[in-house]
Structures are given as C-alpha cells and as structure tokens.
PDB file of C-alpha atoms and ligand atoms in Angstrom:
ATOM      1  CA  UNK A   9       0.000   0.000   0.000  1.00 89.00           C
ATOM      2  CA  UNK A  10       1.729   3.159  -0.816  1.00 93.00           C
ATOM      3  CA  UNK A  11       1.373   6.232   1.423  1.00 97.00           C
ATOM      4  CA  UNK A  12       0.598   9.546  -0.181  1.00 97.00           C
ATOM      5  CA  UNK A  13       1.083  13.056   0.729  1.00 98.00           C
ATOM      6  CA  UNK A  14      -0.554  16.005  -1.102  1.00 98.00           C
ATOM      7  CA  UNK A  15      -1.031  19.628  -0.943  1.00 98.00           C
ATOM      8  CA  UNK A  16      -4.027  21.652  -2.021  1.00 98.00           C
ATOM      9  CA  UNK A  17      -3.036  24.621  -3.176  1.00 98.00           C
ATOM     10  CA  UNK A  18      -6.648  25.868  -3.468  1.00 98.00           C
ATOM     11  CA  UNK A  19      -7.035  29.527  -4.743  1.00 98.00           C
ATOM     12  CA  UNK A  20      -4.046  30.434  -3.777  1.00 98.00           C
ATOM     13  CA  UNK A  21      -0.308  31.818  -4.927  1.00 97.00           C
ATOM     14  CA  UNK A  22       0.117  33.948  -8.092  1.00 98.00           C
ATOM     15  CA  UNK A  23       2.909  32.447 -11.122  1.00 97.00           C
ATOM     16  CA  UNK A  24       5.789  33.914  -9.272  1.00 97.00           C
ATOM     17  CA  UNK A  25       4.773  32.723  -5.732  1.00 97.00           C
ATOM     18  CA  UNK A  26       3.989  29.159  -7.346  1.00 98.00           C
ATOM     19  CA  UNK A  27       7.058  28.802  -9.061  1.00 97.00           C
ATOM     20  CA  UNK A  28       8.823  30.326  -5.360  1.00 97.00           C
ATOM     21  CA  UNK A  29       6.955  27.351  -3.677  1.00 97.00           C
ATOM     22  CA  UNK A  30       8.260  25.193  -6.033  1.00 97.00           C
ATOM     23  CA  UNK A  31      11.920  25.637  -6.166  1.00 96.00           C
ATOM     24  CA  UNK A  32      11.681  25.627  -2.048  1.00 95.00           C
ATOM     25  CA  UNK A  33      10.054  22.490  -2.130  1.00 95.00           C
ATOM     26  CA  UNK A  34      13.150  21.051  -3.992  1.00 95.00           C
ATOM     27  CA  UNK A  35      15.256  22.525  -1.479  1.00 93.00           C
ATOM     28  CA  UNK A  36      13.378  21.009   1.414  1.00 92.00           C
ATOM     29  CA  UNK A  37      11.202  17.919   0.788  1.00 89.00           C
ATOM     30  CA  UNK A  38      13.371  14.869   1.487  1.00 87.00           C
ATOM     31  CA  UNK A  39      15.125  13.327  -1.026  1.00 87.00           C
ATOM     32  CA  UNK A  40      15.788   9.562  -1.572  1.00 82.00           C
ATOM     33  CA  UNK A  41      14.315   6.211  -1.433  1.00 81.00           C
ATOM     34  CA  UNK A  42      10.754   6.638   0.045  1.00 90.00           C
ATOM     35  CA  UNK A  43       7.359   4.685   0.029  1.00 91.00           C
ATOM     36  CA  UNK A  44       5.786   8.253   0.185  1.00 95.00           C
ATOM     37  CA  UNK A  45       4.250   9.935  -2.614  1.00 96.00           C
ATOM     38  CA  UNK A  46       4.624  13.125  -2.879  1.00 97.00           C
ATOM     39  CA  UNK A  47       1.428  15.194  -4.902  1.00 98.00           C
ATOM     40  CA  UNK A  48       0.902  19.248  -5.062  1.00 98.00           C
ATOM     41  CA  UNK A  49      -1.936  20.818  -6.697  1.00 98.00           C
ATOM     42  CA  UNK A  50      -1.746  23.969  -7.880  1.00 98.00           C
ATOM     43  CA  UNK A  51      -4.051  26.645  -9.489  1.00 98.00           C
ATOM     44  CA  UNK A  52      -4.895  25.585 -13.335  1.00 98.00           C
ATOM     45  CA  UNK A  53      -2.671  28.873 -14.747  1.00 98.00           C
ATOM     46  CA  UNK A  54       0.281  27.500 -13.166  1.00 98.00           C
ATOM     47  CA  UNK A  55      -0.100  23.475 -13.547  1.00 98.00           C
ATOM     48  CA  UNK A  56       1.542  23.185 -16.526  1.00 97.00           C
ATOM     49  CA  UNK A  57       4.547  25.605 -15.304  1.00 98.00           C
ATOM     50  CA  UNK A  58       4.805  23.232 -11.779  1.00 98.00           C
ATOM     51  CA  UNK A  59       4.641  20.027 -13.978  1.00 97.00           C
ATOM     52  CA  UNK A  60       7.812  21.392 -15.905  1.00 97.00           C
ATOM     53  CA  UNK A  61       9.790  22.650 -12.668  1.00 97.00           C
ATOM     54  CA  UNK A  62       8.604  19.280 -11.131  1.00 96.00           C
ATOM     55  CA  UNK A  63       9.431  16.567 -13.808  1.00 95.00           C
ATOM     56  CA  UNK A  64      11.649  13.971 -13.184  1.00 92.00           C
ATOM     57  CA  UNK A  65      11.700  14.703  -9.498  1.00 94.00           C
ATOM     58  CA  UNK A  66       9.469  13.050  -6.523  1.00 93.00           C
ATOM     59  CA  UNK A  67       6.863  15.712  -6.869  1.00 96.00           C
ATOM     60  CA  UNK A  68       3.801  14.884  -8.743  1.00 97.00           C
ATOM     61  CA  UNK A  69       1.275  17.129  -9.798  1.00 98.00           C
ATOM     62  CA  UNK A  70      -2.300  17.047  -9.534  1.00 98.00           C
ATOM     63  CA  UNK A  71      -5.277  19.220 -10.789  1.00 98.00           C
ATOM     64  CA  UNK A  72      -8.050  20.723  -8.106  1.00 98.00           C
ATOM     65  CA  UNK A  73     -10.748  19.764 -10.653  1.00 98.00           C
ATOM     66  CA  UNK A  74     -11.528  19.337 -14.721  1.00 98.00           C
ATOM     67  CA  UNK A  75     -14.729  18.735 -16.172  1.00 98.00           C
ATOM     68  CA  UNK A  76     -16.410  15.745 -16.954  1.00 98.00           C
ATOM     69  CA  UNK A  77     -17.016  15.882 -20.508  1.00 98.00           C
ATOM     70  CA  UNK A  78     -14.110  14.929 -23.328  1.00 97.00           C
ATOM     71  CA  UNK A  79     -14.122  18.416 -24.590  1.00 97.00           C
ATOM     72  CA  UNK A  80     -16.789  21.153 -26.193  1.00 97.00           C
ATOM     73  CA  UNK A  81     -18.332  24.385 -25.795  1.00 98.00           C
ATOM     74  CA  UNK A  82     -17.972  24.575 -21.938  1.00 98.00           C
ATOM     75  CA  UNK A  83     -16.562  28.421 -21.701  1.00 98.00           C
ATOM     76  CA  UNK A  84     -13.685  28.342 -18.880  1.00 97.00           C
ATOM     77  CA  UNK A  85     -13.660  24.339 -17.862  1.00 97.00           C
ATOM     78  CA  UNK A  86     -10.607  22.143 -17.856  1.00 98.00           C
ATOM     79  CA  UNK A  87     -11.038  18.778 -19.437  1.00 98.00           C
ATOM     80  CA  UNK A  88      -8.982  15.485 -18.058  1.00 98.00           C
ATOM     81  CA  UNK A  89      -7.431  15.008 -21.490  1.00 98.00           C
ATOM     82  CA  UNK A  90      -5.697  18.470 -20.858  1.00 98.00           C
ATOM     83  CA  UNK A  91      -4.681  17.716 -18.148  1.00 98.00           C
ATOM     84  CA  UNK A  92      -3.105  14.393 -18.855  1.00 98.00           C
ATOM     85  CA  UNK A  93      -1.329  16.286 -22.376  1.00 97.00           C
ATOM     86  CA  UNK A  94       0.165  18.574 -19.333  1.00 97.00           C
ATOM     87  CA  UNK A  95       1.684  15.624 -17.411  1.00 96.00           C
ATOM     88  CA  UNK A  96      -0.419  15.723 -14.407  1.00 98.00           C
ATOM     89  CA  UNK A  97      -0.679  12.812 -12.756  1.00 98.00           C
ATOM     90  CA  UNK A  98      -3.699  13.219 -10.094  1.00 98.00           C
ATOM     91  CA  UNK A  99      -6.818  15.038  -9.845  1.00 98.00           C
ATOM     92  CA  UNK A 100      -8.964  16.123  -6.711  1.00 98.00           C
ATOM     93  CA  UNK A 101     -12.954  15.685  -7.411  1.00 98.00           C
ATOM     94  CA  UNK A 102     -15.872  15.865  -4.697  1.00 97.00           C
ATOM     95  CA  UNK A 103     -13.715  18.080  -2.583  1.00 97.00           C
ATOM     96  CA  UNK A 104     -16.258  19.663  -0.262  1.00 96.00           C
ATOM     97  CA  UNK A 105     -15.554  23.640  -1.355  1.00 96.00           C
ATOM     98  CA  UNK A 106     -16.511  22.369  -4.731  1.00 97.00           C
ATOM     99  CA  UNK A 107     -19.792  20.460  -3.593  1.00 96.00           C
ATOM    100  CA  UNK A 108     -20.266  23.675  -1.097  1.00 95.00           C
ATOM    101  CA  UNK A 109     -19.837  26.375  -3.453  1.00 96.00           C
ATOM    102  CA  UNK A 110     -20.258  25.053  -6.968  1.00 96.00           C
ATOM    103  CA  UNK A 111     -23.152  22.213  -6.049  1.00 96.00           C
ATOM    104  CA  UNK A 112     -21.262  19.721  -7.476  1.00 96.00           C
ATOM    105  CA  UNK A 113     -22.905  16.309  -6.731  1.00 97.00           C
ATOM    106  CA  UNK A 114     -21.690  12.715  -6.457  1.00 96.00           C
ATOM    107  CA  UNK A 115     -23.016  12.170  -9.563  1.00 97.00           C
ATOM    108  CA  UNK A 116     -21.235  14.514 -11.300  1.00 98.00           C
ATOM    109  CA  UNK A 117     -18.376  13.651  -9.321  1.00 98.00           C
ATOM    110  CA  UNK A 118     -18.829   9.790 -10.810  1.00 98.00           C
ATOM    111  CA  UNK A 119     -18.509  11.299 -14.342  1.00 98.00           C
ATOM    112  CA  UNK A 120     -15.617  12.942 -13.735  1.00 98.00           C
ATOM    113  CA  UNK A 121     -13.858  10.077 -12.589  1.00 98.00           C
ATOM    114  CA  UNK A 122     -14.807   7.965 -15.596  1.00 97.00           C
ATOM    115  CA  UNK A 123     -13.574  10.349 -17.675  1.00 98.00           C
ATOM    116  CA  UNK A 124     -10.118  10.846 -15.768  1.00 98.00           C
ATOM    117  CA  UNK A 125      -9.928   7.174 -15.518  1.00 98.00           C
ATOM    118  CA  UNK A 126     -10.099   7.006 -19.274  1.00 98.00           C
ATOM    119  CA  UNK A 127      -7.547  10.016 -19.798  1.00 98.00           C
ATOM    120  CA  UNK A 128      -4.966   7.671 -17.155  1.00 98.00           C
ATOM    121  CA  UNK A 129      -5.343  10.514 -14.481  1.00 98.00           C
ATOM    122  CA  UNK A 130      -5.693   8.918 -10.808  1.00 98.00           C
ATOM    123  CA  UNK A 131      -8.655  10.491  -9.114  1.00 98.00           C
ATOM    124  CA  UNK A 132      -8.429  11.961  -5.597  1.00 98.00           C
ATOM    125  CA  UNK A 133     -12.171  11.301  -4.672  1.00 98.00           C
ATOM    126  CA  UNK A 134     -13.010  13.324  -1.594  1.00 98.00           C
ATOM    127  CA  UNK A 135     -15.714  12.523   1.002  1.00 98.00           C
ATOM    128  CA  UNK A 136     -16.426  13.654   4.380  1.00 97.00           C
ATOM    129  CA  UNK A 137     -19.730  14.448   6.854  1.00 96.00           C
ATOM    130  CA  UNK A 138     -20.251  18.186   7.819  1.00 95.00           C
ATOM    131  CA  UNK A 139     -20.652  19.012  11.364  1.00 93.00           C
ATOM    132  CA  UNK A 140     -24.878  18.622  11.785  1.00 94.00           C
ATOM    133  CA  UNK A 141     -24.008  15.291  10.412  1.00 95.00           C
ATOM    134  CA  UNK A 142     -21.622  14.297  12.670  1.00 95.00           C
ATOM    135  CA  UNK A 143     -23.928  15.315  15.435  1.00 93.00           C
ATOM    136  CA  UNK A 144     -26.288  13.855  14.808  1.00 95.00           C
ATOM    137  CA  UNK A 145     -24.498  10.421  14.531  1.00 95.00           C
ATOM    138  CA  UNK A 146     -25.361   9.559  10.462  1.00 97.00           C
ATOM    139  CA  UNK A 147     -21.389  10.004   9.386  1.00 97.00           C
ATOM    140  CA  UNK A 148     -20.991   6.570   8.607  1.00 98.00           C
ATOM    141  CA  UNK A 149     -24.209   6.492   6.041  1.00 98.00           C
ATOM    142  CA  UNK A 150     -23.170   9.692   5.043  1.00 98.00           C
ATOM    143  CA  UNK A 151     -19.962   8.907   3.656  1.00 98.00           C
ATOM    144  CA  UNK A 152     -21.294   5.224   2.455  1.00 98.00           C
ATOM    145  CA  UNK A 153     -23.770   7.133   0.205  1.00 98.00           C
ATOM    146  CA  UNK A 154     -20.951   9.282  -0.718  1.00 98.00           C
ATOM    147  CA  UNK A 155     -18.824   6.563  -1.817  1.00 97.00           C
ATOM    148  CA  UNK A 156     -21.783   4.355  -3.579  1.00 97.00           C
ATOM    149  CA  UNK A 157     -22.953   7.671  -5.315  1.00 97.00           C
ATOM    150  CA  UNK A 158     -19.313   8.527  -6.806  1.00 97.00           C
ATOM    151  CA  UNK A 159     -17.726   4.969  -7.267  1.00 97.00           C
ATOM    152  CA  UNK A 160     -20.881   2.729  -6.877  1.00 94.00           C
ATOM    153  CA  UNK A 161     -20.422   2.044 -10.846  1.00 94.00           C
ATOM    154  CA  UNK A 162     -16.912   1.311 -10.970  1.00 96.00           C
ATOM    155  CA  UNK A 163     -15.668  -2.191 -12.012  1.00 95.00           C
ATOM    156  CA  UNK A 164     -12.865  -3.348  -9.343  1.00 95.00           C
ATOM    157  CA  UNK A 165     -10.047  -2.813 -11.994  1.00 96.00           C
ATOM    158  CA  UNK A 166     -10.713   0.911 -12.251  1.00 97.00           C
ATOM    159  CA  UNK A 167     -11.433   0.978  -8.573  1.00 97.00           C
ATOM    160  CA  UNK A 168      -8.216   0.134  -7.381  1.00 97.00           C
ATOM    161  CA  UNK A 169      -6.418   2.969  -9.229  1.00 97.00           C
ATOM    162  CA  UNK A 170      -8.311   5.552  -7.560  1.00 98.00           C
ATOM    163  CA  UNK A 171      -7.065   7.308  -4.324  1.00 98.00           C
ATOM    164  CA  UNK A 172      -9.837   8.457  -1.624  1.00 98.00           C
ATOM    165  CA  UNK A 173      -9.648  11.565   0.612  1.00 98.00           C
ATOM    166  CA  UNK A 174     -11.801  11.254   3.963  1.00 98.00           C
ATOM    167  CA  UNK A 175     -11.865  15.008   4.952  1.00 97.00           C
ATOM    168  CA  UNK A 176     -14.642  16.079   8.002  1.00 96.00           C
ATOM    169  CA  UNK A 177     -15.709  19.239   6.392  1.00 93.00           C
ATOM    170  CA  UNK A 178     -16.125  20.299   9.762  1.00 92.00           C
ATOM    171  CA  UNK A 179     -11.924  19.788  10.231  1.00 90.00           C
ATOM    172  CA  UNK A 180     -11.177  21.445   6.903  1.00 90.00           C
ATOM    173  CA  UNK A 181      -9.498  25.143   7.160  1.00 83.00           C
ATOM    174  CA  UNK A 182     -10.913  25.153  10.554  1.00 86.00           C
ATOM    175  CA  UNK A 183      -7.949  24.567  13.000  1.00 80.00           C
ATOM    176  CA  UNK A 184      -9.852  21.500  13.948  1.00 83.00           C
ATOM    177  CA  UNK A 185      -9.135  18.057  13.487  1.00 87.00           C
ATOM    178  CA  UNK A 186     -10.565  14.888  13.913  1.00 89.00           C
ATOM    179  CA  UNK A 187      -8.922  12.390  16.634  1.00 93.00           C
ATOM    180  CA  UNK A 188      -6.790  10.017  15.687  1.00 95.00           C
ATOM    181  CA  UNK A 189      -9.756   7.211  16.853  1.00 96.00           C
ATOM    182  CA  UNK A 190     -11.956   9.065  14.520  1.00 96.00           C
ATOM    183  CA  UNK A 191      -9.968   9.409  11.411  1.00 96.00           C
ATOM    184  CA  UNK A 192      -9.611   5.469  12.066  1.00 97.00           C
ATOM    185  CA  UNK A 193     -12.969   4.739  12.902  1.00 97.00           C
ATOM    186  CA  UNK A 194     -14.069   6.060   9.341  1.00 98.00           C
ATOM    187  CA  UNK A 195     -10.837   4.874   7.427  1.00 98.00           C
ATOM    188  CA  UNK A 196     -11.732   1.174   8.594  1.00 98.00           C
ATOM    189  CA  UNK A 197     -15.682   2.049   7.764  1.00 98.00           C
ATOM    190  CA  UNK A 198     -14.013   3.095   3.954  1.00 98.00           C
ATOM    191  CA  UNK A 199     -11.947   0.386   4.163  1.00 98.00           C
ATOM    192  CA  UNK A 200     -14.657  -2.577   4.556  1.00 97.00           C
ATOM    193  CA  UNK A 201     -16.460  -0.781   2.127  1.00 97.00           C
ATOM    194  CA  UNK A 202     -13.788  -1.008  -0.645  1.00 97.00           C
ATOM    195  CA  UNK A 203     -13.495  -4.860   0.671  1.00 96.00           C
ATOM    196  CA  UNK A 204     -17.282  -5.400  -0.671  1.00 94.00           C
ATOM    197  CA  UNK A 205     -15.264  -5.137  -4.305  1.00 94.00           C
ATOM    198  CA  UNK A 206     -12.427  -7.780  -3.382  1.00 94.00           C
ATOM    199  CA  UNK A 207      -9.438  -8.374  -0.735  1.00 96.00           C
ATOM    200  CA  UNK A 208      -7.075  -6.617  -4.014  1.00 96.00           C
ATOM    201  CA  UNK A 209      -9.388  -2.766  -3.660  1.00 97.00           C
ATOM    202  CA  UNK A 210      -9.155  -2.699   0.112  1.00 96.00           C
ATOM    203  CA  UNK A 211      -5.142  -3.829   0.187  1.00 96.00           C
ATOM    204  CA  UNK A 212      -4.387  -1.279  -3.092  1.00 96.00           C
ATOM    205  CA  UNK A 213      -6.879   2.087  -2.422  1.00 98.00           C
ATOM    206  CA  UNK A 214      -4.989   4.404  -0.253  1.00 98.00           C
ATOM    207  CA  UNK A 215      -7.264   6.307   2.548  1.00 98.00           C
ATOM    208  CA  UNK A 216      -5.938   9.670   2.981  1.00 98.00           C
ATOM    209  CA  UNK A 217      -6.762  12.361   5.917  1.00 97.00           C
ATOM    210  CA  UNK A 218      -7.747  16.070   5.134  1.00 96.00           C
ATOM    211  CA  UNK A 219      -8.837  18.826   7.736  1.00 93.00           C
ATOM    212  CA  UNK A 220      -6.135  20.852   9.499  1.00 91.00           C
ATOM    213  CA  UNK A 221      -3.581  18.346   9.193  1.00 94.00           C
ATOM    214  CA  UNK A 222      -0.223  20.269  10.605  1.00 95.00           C
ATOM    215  CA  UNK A 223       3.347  19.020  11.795  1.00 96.00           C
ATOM    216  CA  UNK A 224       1.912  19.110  15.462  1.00 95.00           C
ATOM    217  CA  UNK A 225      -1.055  16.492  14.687  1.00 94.00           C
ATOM    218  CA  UNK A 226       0.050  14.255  11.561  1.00 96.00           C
ATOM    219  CA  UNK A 227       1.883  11.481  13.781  1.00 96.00           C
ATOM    220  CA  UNK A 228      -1.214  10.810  15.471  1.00 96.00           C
ATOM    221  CA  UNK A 229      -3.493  10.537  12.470  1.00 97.00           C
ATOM    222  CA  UNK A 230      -0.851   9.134  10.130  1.00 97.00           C
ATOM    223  CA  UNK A 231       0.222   6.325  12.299  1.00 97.00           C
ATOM    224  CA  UNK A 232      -3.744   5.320  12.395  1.00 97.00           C
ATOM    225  CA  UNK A 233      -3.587   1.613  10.674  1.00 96.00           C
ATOM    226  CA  UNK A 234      -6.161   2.092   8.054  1.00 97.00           C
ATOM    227  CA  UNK A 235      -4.678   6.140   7.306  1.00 98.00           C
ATOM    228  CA  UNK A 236      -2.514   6.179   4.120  1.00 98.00           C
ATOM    229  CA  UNK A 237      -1.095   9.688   4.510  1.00 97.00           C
ATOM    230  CA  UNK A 238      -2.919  13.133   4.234  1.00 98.00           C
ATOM    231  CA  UNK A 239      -4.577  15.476   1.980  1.00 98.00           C
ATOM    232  CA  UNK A 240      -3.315  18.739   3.005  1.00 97.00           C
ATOM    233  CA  UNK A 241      -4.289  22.462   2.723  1.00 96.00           C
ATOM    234  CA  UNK A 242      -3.486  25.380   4.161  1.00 95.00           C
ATOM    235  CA  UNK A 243       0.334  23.688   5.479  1.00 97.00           C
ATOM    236  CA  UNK A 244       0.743  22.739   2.025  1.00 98.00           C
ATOM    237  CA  UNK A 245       1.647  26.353   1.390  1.00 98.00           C
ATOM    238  CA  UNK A 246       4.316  26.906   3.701  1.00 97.00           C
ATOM    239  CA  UNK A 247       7.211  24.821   2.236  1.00 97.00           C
ATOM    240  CA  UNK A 248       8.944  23.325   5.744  1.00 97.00           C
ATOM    241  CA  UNK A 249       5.251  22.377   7.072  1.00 97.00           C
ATOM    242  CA  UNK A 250       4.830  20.268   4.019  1.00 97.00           C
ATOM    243  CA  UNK A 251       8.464  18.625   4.068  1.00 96.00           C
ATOM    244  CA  UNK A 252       8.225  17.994   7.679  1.00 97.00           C
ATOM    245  CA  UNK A 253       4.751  16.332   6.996  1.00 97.00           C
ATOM    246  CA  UNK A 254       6.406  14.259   4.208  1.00 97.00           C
ATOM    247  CA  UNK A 255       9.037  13.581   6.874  1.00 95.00           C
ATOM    248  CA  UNK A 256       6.317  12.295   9.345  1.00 96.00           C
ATOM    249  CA  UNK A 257       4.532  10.115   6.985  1.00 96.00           C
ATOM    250  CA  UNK A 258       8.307   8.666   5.950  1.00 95.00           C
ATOM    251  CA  UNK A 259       8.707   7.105   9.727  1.00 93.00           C
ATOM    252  CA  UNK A 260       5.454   5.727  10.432  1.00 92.00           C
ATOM    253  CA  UNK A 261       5.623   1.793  10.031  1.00 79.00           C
ATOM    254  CA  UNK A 262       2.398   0.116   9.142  1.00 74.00           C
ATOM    255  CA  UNK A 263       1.923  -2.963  10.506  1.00 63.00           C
TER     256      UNK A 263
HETATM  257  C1  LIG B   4      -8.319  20.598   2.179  1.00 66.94           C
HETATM  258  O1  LIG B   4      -8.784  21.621   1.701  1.00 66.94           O
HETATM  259  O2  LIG B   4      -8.365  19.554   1.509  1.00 66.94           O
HETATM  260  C2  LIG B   4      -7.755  20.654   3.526  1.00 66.94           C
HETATM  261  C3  LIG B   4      -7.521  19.517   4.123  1.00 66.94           C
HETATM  262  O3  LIG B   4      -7.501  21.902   4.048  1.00 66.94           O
HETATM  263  P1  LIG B   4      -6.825  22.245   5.476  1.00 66.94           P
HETATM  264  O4  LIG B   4      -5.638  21.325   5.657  1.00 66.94           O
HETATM  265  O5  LIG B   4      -6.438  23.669   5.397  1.00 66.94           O
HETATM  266  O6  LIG B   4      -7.881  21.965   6.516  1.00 66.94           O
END
C-alpha cells in the first residue's frame, strides 16, 4: 500500500509565488528512497509551469478539478485530457468547497472520474460528513452514500487505481481536526467498504486524511492503521510544514 502526501493549493499563490513554492520544495522535501508519494496541486494557470519545474523529481502534480465531458463548448472548464497532455498525474474531485460552493454532486463527481480514468489521471475522490451530520451520529451512512454515489459504478479494476480523501468538512481550514480514533474509525468504515469489491481494492486504495492536518497532529493521524497519509491544505503552502509532513509520513511503520 503506498502512502501519499498532497497539498491543495486551493485559490491560492500567483505564477511567481507558485514557481517560489516550487523551487523551495526542492530545497526542502526529502530526497531519496521513500514509500511516500509526494502530490501538489496547484491553481490551473500555473499546472503546466509546476509540472515542468517538477518533472523527473518526486513531486507529482495534480489538478483541483476538470470537467467531466471529453471536450466542447464549456466556456472556462478544464477537461482530463488536458490535463493528462500537461503531465499531471492526479486530480482532486468531490472536494467539499466544490460540492459547497459550486453544487457539485456525487453524480457529477462519478462522471468525472470515468472520464479521468479514461484520460490515465488517478482520481483523488473526496468525502467527508459536515458538522450537523456528525452530530447527529449519520457520518458513517453519510460517507457510504458518498462513496456508492461517486464509485458505486466502478468495475474493481478501475477501482483500485483511484485514491480516496476522507476530509470532516467540519476539520477542513478550521484549526480542527478529527482524533486520531476518529480518522480510524471512518478509514476502517471506507476500508470494509472497498473490501465489498475484493481483498485486491481494500489492500491497493490508499485512505488519505484532510482537515487541518499540521506538523503538530500528523503522527497521530498518520500512524492510524487504516490512514494512508494526508490530503493537506493550508500547510501545504508553507514549504517546511509540508516537508516535515512528508518527513512524518516517511517514519510511520504500518503494521
Ligand atoms: C483541504 O482543503 O483539503 C484541507 C484539508 O484543508 P486544510 O488542511 O487547510 O484543513
């Protein structure tokens, strides 16, 4: 099972700051032999610039979102075959800004992940209760409709080359995090859900964490049995946060 850590850049940096987070990045994320992937994701304007400062090196790059048709008259959208022509290797759908803000469904979310399937991009599917939700107890059916509504139609052989973000909306940007017992409580739920589609999905589909993941509270969560690394945000754009969260991931030891 490999172990993945990515940042989110979200709507933030500008081409010189990217390309600035970039080159210190190279200076600081670890180099060597790892078992950790390494993933950013930048704004679409400078994608194509990080994929050529990043190439050859440990640092993939992933998209925050593309559109689910194959191309046409769709003024502004980002289709997955761009994407892949720019060498990106990942790309985030059913993050929960985009389902806030946008109204993006899981169905829509499904069709975008057909489509990046198709275009060899590995999806990052995100999922994750808000806060009345977790109150009120339902965040296990919450995130099991999540998952059946946005993978429910994949075969096992595309199902296994897609990564899944669990991210409490409640946790994400807010400073607060889930505990370590309930990022594994909901991994494991994720985890026996993948097993429904064969022993191969559930040993092969890394379960990342997002929501306020920081140097001070990744050994906790990453160390969690059934946690496969992080989806990060706002530490993503401070350079020695994300190394040192690289760095963490590197020395926990999965049973
Ligand atoms: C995210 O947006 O995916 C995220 C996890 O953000 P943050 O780490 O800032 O909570």
């Amino acid at each position: 099972m490999r172990t993945i850590v990515a940042g989110n850049w979200k709507m933030h940096t500008d081409a010189s700051g990217s390309r600035a987070l970039v080159e210190h990045l190279h200076e600081v994320v670890p180099r060597g032999a790892s078992n950790v992937e390494v993933v950013v994701a930048p704004p679409f304007p400078f994608l194509a610039q990080v994929a050529e400062q990043t190439r050859g090196t440990r640092i993939k790059v992933a998209a925050q979102n593309c559109h689910a048709a194959e191309q046409g008259a769709f003024t502004g959208e980002v289709s997955a075959g761009m994407l892949a022509s720019i060498g990106a290797t990942y790309c985030l759908v059913g993050h929960s800004e985009r389902r806030q803000y946008f109204g993006e469904t899981d169905a829509l979310v499904a069709k975008k992940i057909m489509t990046l399937l198709k275009h060899g991009i590995i999806p990052i599917y995100c999922c994750g209760e808000n806060l009345t939700e977790r109150e009120s107890d339902r965040h296990f059916d919450v995130v099991a409709d999540q998952m059946k509504g946005a993978l429910g139609e994949l075969d096992s052989v595309s199902l296994e080359r897609v990564v899944i973000a669990y991210e409490p909306v409640w946790a994400i940007g807010t400073g607060l995090t889930a505990s370590a017992a309930q990022a594994q409580d909901m991994h494991a739920h994720i985890r026996s859900m993948l097993r429904t589609h064969g022993d191969v999905v559930a040993a092969t589909v890394p379960i990342l964490y997002g929501g306020s993941c920081k140097p001070d509270n990744a050994a906790a969560i990453f160390s969690c049995p059934d946690v496969n690394g992080g989806l990060i945000g706002g530490a993503a754009l401070v350079a020695e946060q994300f190394a040192e969260l690289i760095r963490i991931a590197e020395r926990v030891k999965h049973p």
